[in-house]
Amino acid sequence: MPKSNDEESNESFSQIPLLSAENYPEWVLRMKIHLRHVGLLDICTTPSPAVPDADYKRKMYDAVNIIAGKLSSPSFMEVVNSDNELDPYLIWNKINSHFGMKAATIKAKVWLEFTRIPFDGDLKSFTSACRKSLNELESVDPQIPPDVLVCCILGKIPKRYHHLVDPLIHDQFIIQSPHNTLTRIEQFDPRQDQKSL
């Protein structure tokens, strides 16, 4: 039997961790997905009207309740105050400025984690680690061009796979998206040798 919308919403909400400085990239992605699912993301990312109607106010309060429910006690005290407690847009901006998008140290940490992903010989685990790290990287908006990310990924693959990797550099669909690149890498057959291509 398919899950109801409420069940899906509750499951989505339960997967969001309490926000801390260490888990901001995961938290913001999961929270955006949940808020979008319940139709409240725009309420959090768009300034409120000067005089919101009753329906808009209810949505604001719902969004504040959802966000506040996933803030650790220290995080709550750092971002929520009497000036923003009723306005999800102000709270959302405070969270992002405090924990994420403007925090150079978090961007640097996430970027370094991405660049340090080793290729351990297993294509599946490598692409999985890259995908997870890319999602974290995108959540802090480092403004790194996609083709640079693709080159970073391809540069980690050892020479024994270059006969598989080199053609990807000439494929515009692949070179423009690190996610497309990872999908293509997952299709590699490590047993395939150069003569059979």
PDB file of C-alpha atoms in Angstrom:
ATOM      1  CA  MET A   1       0.000   0.000   0.000  1.00  0.00           C
ATOM      2  CA  PRO A   2       1.461   3.394  -0.977  1.00  0.00           C
ATOM      3  CA  LYS A   3       2.364   5.822   1.786  1.00  0.00           C
ATOM      4  CA  SER A   4       0.084   8.784   2.427  1.00  0.00           C
ATOM      5  CA  ASN A   5       1.356  12.322   2.011  1.00  0.00           C
ATOM      6  CA  ASP A   6       1.415  12.735   5.808  1.00  0.00           C
ATOM      7  CA  GLU A   7       3.450   9.547   6.242  1.00  0.00           C
ATOM      8  CA  GLU A   8       5.945  10.687   3.591  1.00  0.00           C
ATOM      9  CA  SER A   9       6.161  14.102   5.254  1.00  0.00           C
ATOM     10  CA  ASN A  10       6.739  12.595   8.711  1.00  0.00           C
ATOM     11  CA  GLU A  11       9.391  10.237   7.336  1.00  0.00           C
ATOM     12  CA  SER A  12      11.129  13.110   5.534  1.00  0.00           C
ATOM     13  CA  PHE A  13      11.055  15.245   8.707  1.00  0.00           C
ATOM     14  CA  SER A  14      12.392  12.439  10.895  1.00  0.00           C
ATOM     15  CA  GLN A  15      15.455  12.111   8.635  1.00  0.00           C
ATOM     16  CA  ILE A  16      16.530  15.732   9.247  1.00  0.00           C
ATOM     17  CA  PRO A  17      19.184  15.861  11.987  1.00  0.00           C
ATOM     18  CA  LEU A  18      19.287  18.605  14.609  1.00  0.00           C
ATOM     19  CA  LEU A  19      21.345  21.448  13.137  1.00  0.00           C
ATOM     20  CA  SER A  20      24.891  21.869  14.384  1.00  0.00           C
ATOM     21  CA  ALA A  21      27.980  23.521  12.912  1.00  0.00           C
ATOM     22  CA  GLU A  22      29.267  20.124  11.770  1.00  0.00           C
ATOM     23  CA  ASN A  23      26.200  18.946   9.849  1.00  0.00           C
ATOM     24  CA  TYR A  24      24.998  22.128   8.127  1.00  0.00           C
ATOM     25  CA  PRO A  25      25.510  20.821   4.550  1.00  0.00           C
ATOM     26  CA  GLU A  26      23.359  17.732   5.156  1.00  0.00           C
ATOM     27  CA  TRP A  27      20.856  19.640   7.300  1.00  0.00           C
ATOM     28  CA  VAL A  28      20.185  22.377   4.754  1.00  0.00           C
ATOM     29  CA  LEU A  29      19.682  19.896   1.894  1.00  0.00           C
ATOM     30  CA  ARG A  30      17.305  17.717   3.901  1.00  0.00           C
ATOM     31  CA  MET A  31      15.426  20.743   5.254  1.00  0.00           C
ATOM     32  CA  LYS A  32      15.010  22.228   1.761  1.00  0.00           C
ATOM     33  CA  ILE A  33      13.672  18.914   0.464  1.00  0.00           C
ATOM     34  CA  HIS A  34      11.199  18.674   3.335  1.00  0.00           C
ATOM     35  CA  LEU A  35      10.066  22.306   3.117  1.00  0.00           C
ATOM     36  CA  ARG A  36       9.604  21.950  -0.643  1.00  0.00           C
ATOM     37  CA  HIS A  37       7.593  18.754  -0.109  1.00  0.00           C
ATOM     38  CA  VAL A  38       5.215  20.468   2.322  1.00  0.00           C
ATOM     39  CA  GLY A  39       4.961  23.591   0.133  1.00  0.00           C
ATOM     40  CA  LEU A  40       6.810  25.947   2.486  1.00  0.00           C
ATOM     41  CA  LEU A  41      10.235  26.494   0.907  1.00  0.00           C
ATOM     42  CA  ASP A  42       9.162  29.731  -0.815  1.00  0.00           C
ATOM     43  CA  ILE A  43       7.926  31.080   2.541  1.00  0.00           C
ATOM     44  CA  CYS A  44      11.475  30.622   3.872  1.00  0.00           C
ATOM     45  CA  THR A  45      13.360  31.997   0.875  1.00  0.00           C
ATOM     46  CA  THR A  46      11.181  34.992  -0.033  1.00  0.00           C
ATOM     47  CA  PRO A  47      10.631  38.094   2.119  1.00  0.00           C
ATOM     48  CA  SER A  48       7.216  38.201   3.768  1.00  0.00           C
ATOM     49  CA  PRO A  49       4.632  40.667   2.504  1.00  0.00           C
ATOM     50  CA  ALA A  50       4.343  43.849   4.572  1.00  0.00           C
ATOM     51  CA  VAL A  51       0.872  42.764   5.700  1.00  0.00           C
ATOM     52  CA  PRO A  52       0.510  38.983   5.291  1.00  0.00           C
ATOM     53  CA  ASP A  53      -3.006  37.558   5.129  1.00  0.00           C
ATOM     54  CA  ALA A  54      -4.186  34.861   7.549  1.00  0.00           C
ATOM     55  CA  ASP A  55      -3.257  31.982   5.211  1.00  0.00           C
ATOM     56  CA  TYR A  56       0.259  33.339   4.668  1.00  0.00           C
ATOM     57  CA  LYS A  57       0.703  33.858   8.435  1.00  0.00           C
ATOM     58  CA  ARG A  58      -0.329  30.236   9.075  1.00  0.00           C
ATOM     59  CA  LYS A  59       2.269  29.063   6.544  1.00  0.00           C
ATOM     60  CA  MET A  60       4.890  31.273   8.209  1.00  0.00           C
ATOM     61  CA  TYR A  61       4.135  29.767  11.616  1.00  0.00           C
ATOM     62  CA  ASP A  62       4.198  26.237  10.166  1.00  0.00           C
ATOM     63  CA  ALA A  63       7.604  26.897   8.571  1.00  0.00           C
ATOM     64  CA  VAL A  64       9.016  28.387  11.792  1.00  0.00           C
ATOM     65  CA  ASN A  65       7.738  25.370  13.718  1.00  0.00           C
ATOM     66  CA  ILE A  66       9.384  22.928  11.279  1.00  0.00           C
ATOM     67  CA  ILE A  67      12.727  24.748  11.309  1.00  0.00           C
ATOM     68  CA  ALA A  68      12.769  25.283  15.086  1.00  0.00           C
ATOM     69  CA  GLY A  69      12.016  21.585  15.596  1.00  0.00           C
ATOM     70  CA  LYS A  70      15.294  20.691  13.898  1.00  0.00           C
ATOM     71  CA  LEU A  71      17.623  23.134  15.657  1.00  0.00           C
ATOM     72  CA  SER A  72      19.819  21.885  18.461  1.00  0.00           C
ATOM     73  CA  SER A  73      19.522  23.963  21.616  1.00  0.00           C
ATOM     74  CA  PRO A  74      22.791  25.871  20.963  1.00  0.00           C
ATOM     75  CA  SER A  75      21.817  26.426  17.306  1.00  0.00           C
ATOM     76  CA  PHE A  76      18.381  27.660  18.325  1.00  0.00           C
ATOM     77  CA  MET A  77      19.900  30.197  20.723  1.00  0.00           C
ATOM     78  CA  GLU A  78      22.331  31.391  18.029  1.00  0.00           C
ATOM     79  CA  VAL A  79      19.751  32.032  15.310  1.00  0.00           C
ATOM     80  CA  VAL A  80      16.305  32.601  16.831  1.00  0.00           C
ATOM     81  CA  ASN A  81      15.517  35.779  18.733  1.00  0.00           C
ATOM     82  CA  SER A  82      12.578  38.080  19.423  1.00  0.00           C
ATOM     83  CA  ASP A  83      13.187  39.933  16.136  1.00  0.00           C
ATOM     84  CA  ASN A  84      12.848  36.870  13.896  1.00  0.00           C
ATOM     85  CA  GLU A  85      10.874  34.266  15.876  1.00  0.00           C
ATOM     86  CA  LEU A  86       7.747  34.703  13.735  1.00  0.00           C
ATOM     87  CA  ASP A  87       9.447  35.091  10.344  1.00  0.00           C
ATOM     88  CA  PRO A  88      10.848  31.984   8.619  1.00  0.00           C
ATOM     89  CA  TYR A  89      12.592  34.123   5.987  1.00  0.00           C
ATOM     90  CA  LEU A  90      14.630  35.947   8.646  1.00  0.00           C
ATOM     91  CA  ILE A  91      15.399  32.697  10.483  1.00  0.00           C
ATOM     92  CA  TRP A  92      16.427  30.954   7.233  1.00  0.00           C
ATOM     93  CA  ASN A  93      18.760  33.824   6.317  1.00  0.00           C
ATOM     94  CA  LYS A  94      20.262  33.857   9.795  1.00  0.00           C
ATOM     95  CA  ILE A  95      20.901  30.096   9.649  1.00  0.00           C
ATOM     96  CA  ASN A  96      22.535  30.361   6.225  1.00  0.00           C
ATOM     97  CA  SER A  97      24.679  33.347   7.119  1.00  0.00           C
ATOM     98  CA  HIS A  98      25.702  31.859  10.463  1.00  0.00           C
ATOM     99  CA  PHE A  99      26.297  28.244   9.443  1.00  0.00           C
ATOM    100  CA  GLY A 100      26.678  28.124   5.725  1.00  0.00           C
ATOM    101  CA  MET A 101      26.851  30.142   2.620  1.00  0.00           C
ATOM    102  CA  LYS A 102      28.871  33.035   3.999  1.00  0.00           C
ATOM    103  CA  ALA A 103      31.046  30.933   6.266  1.00  0.00           C
ATOM    104  CA  ALA A 104      34.347  30.635   4.413  1.00  0.00           C
ATOM    105  CA  THR A 105      35.648  28.062   6.843  1.00  0.00           C
ATOM    106  CA  ILE A 106      32.777  25.683   6.139  1.00  0.00           C
ATOM    107  CA  LYS A 107      33.212  26.145   2.383  1.00  0.00           C
ATOM    108  CA  ALA A 108      36.925  25.456   2.702  1.00  0.00           C
ATOM    109  CA  LYS A 109      36.335  22.387   4.862  1.00  0.00           C
ATOM    110  CA  VAL A 110      33.783  20.907   2.454  1.00  0.00           C
ATOM    111  CA  TRP A 111      35.989  21.700  -0.579  1.00  0.00           C
ATOM    112  CA  LEU A 112      39.021  20.076   1.048  1.00  0.00           C
ATOM    113  CA  GLU A 113      36.991  16.977   1.908  1.00  0.00           C
ATOM    114  CA  PHE A 114      35.966  16.747  -1.750  1.00  0.00           C
ATOM    115  CA  THR A 115      39.531  17.129  -3.026  1.00  0.00           C
ATOM    116  CA  ARG A 116      40.803  14.511  -0.569  1.00  0.00           C
ATOM    117  CA  ILE A 117      38.501  11.699  -1.669  1.00  0.00           C
ATOM    118  CA  PRO A 118      40.831   8.832  -2.531  1.00  0.00           C
ATOM    119  CA  PHE A 119      40.334   6.370  -5.346  1.00  0.00           C
ATOM    120  CA  ASP A 120      40.520   3.069  -3.492  1.00  0.00           C
ATOM    121  CA  GLY A 121      40.225   0.833  -6.545  1.00  0.00           C
ATOM    122  CA  ASP A 122      36.458   0.359  -6.245  1.00  0.00           C
ATOM    123  CA  LEU A 123      34.545   2.484  -8.774  1.00  0.00           C
ATOM    124  CA  LYS A 124      31.211   2.140  -6.922  1.00  0.00           C
ATOM    125  CA  SER A 125      32.520   3.299  -3.546  1.00  0.00           C
ATOM    126  CA  PHE A 126      34.504   6.091  -5.251  1.00  0.00           C
ATOM    127  CA  THR A 127      31.469   7.447  -7.117  1.00  0.00           C
ATOM    128  CA  SER A 128      29.319   7.117  -3.998  1.00  0.00           C
ATOM    129  CA  ALA A 129      31.829   9.116  -1.920  1.00  0.00           C
ATOM    130  CA  CYS A 130      32.108  11.741  -4.681  1.00  0.00           C
ATOM    131  CA  ARG A 131      28.330  12.054  -4.974  1.00  0.00           C
ATOM    132  CA  LYS A 132      27.920  12.545  -1.212  1.00  0.00           C
ATOM    133  CA  SER A 133      30.698  15.115  -1.140  1.00  0.00           C
ATOM    134  CA  LEU A 134      29.304  16.951  -4.197  1.00  0.00           C
ATOM    135  CA  ASN A 135      25.924  17.290  -2.485  1.00  0.00           C
ATOM    136  CA  GLU A 136      27.619  18.794   0.559  1.00  0.00           C
ATOM    137  CA  LEU A 137      29.663  21.072  -1.682  1.00  0.00           C
ATOM    138  CA  GLU A 138      26.589  22.291  -3.557  1.00  0.00           C
ATOM    139  CA  SER A 139      24.811  23.043  -0.282  1.00  0.00           C
ATOM    140  CA  VAL A 140      27.453  25.625   0.673  1.00  0.00           C
ATOM    141  CA  ASP A 141      27.496  27.167  -2.825  1.00  0.00           C
ATOM    142  CA  PRO A 142      31.252  27.443  -3.391  1.00  0.00           C
ATOM    143  CA  GLN A 143      30.735  28.703  -6.974  1.00  0.00           C
ATOM    144  CA  ILE A 144      33.194  26.239  -8.467  1.00  0.00           C
ATOM    145  CA  PRO A 145      32.551  25.725 -12.199  1.00  0.00           C
ATOM    146  CA  PRO A 146      31.151  22.267 -13.027  1.00  0.00           C
ATOM    147  CA  ASP A 147      33.954  21.512 -15.505  1.00  0.00           C
ATOM    148  CA  VAL A 148      36.532  22.090 -12.756  1.00  0.00           C
ATOM    149  CA  LEU A 149      34.670  19.632 -10.516  1.00  0.00           C
ATOM    150  CA  VAL A 150      34.597  17.123 -13.385  1.00  0.00           C
ATOM    151  CA  CYS A 151      38.364  17.486 -13.902  1.00  0.00           C
ATOM    152  CA  CYS A 152      38.944  16.976 -10.167  1.00  0.00           C
ATOM    153  CA  ILE A 153      36.934  13.751 -10.304  1.00  0.00           C
ATOM    154  CA  LEU A 154      38.576  12.433 -13.466  1.00  0.00           C
ATOM    155  CA  GLY A 155      42.028  13.370 -12.172  1.00  0.00           C
ATOM    156  CA  LYS A 156      41.621  10.963  -9.252  1.00  0.00           C
ATOM    157  CA  ILE A 157      41.171   7.934 -11.487  1.00  0.00           C
ATOM    158  CA  PRO A 158      44.450   6.043 -11.999  1.00  0.00           C
ATOM    159  CA  LYS A 159      46.218   5.588 -15.332  1.00  0.00           C
ATOM    160  CA  ARG A 160      45.023   2.025 -15.758  1.00  0.00           C
ATOM    161  CA  TYR A 161      41.539   3.466 -16.458  1.00  0.00           C
ATOM    162  CA  HIS A 162      42.645   6.313 -18.744  1.00  0.00           C
ATOM    163  CA  HIS A 163      41.417   4.444 -21.829  1.00  0.00           C
ATOM    164  CA  LEU A 164      37.946   4.740 -20.276  1.00  0.00           C
ATOM    165  CA  VAL A 165      38.348   8.246 -18.856  1.00  0.00           C
ATOM    166  CA  ASP A 166      39.989  10.094 -21.760  1.00  0.00           C
ATOM    167  CA  PRO A 167      36.955   9.889 -24.108  1.00  0.00           C
ATOM    168  CA  LEU A 168      34.792  11.524 -21.427  1.00  0.00           C
ATOM    169  CA  ILE A 169      36.771  14.759 -21.687  1.00  0.00           C
ATOM    170  CA  HIS A 170      35.453  15.221 -25.239  1.00  0.00           C
ATOM    171  CA  ASP A 171      31.815  14.583 -24.329  1.00  0.00           C
ATOM    172  CA  GLN A 172      30.076  17.917 -23.594  1.00  0.00           C
ATOM    173  CA  PHE A 173      27.208  16.214 -21.747  1.00  0.00           C
ATOM    174  CA  ILE A 174      29.717  14.628 -19.373  1.00  0.00           C
ATOM    175  CA  ILE A 175      32.165  17.504 -18.973  1.00  0.00           C
ATOM    176  CA  GLN A 176      29.431  20.005 -18.027  1.00  0.00           C
ATOM    177  CA  SER A 177      28.098  18.058 -15.053  1.00  0.00           C
ATOM    178  CA  PRO A 178      29.938  16.227 -12.284  1.00  0.00           C
ATOM    179  CA  HIS A 179      26.771  14.198 -11.664  1.00  0.00           C
ATOM    180  CA  ASN A 180      26.671  13.049 -15.309  1.00  0.00           C
ATOM    181  CA  THR A 181      30.360  12.194 -15.024  1.00  0.00           C
ATOM    182  CA  LEU A 182      29.782  10.035 -11.950  1.00  0.00           C
ATOM    183  CA  THR A 183      26.864   8.268 -13.621  1.00  0.00           C
ATOM    184  CA  ARG A 184      29.085   7.444 -16.614  1.00  0.00           C
ATOM    185  CA  ILE A 185      31.951   6.277 -14.383  1.00  0.00           C
ATOM    186  CA  GLU A 186      29.538   3.913 -12.616  1.00  0.00           C
ATOM    187  CA  GLN A 187      28.934   2.259 -15.989  1.00  0.00           C
ATOM    188  CA  PHE A 188      32.627   1.413 -16.444  1.00  0.00           C
ATOM    189  CA  ASP A 189      33.525  -2.240 -16.471  1.00  0.00           C
ATOM    190  CA  PRO A 190      36.933  -2.365 -14.760  1.00  0.00           C
ATOM    191  CA  ARG A 191      37.667  -5.640 -16.588  1.00  0.00           C
ATOM    192  CA  GLN A 192      37.266  -3.925 -19.950  1.00  0.00           C
ATOM    193  CA  ASP A 193      40.645  -3.507 -21.610  1.00  0.00           C
ATOM    194  CA  GLN A 194      41.730  -0.983 -24.169  1.00  0.00           C
ATOM    195  CA  LYS A 195      41.731  -3.466 -27.057  1.00  0.00           C
ATOM    196  CA  SER A 196      38.033  -4.218 -26.649  1.00  0.00           C
ATOM    197  CA  LEU A 197      36.943  -0.573 -26.941  1.00  0.00           C
TER     198      LEU A 197
END
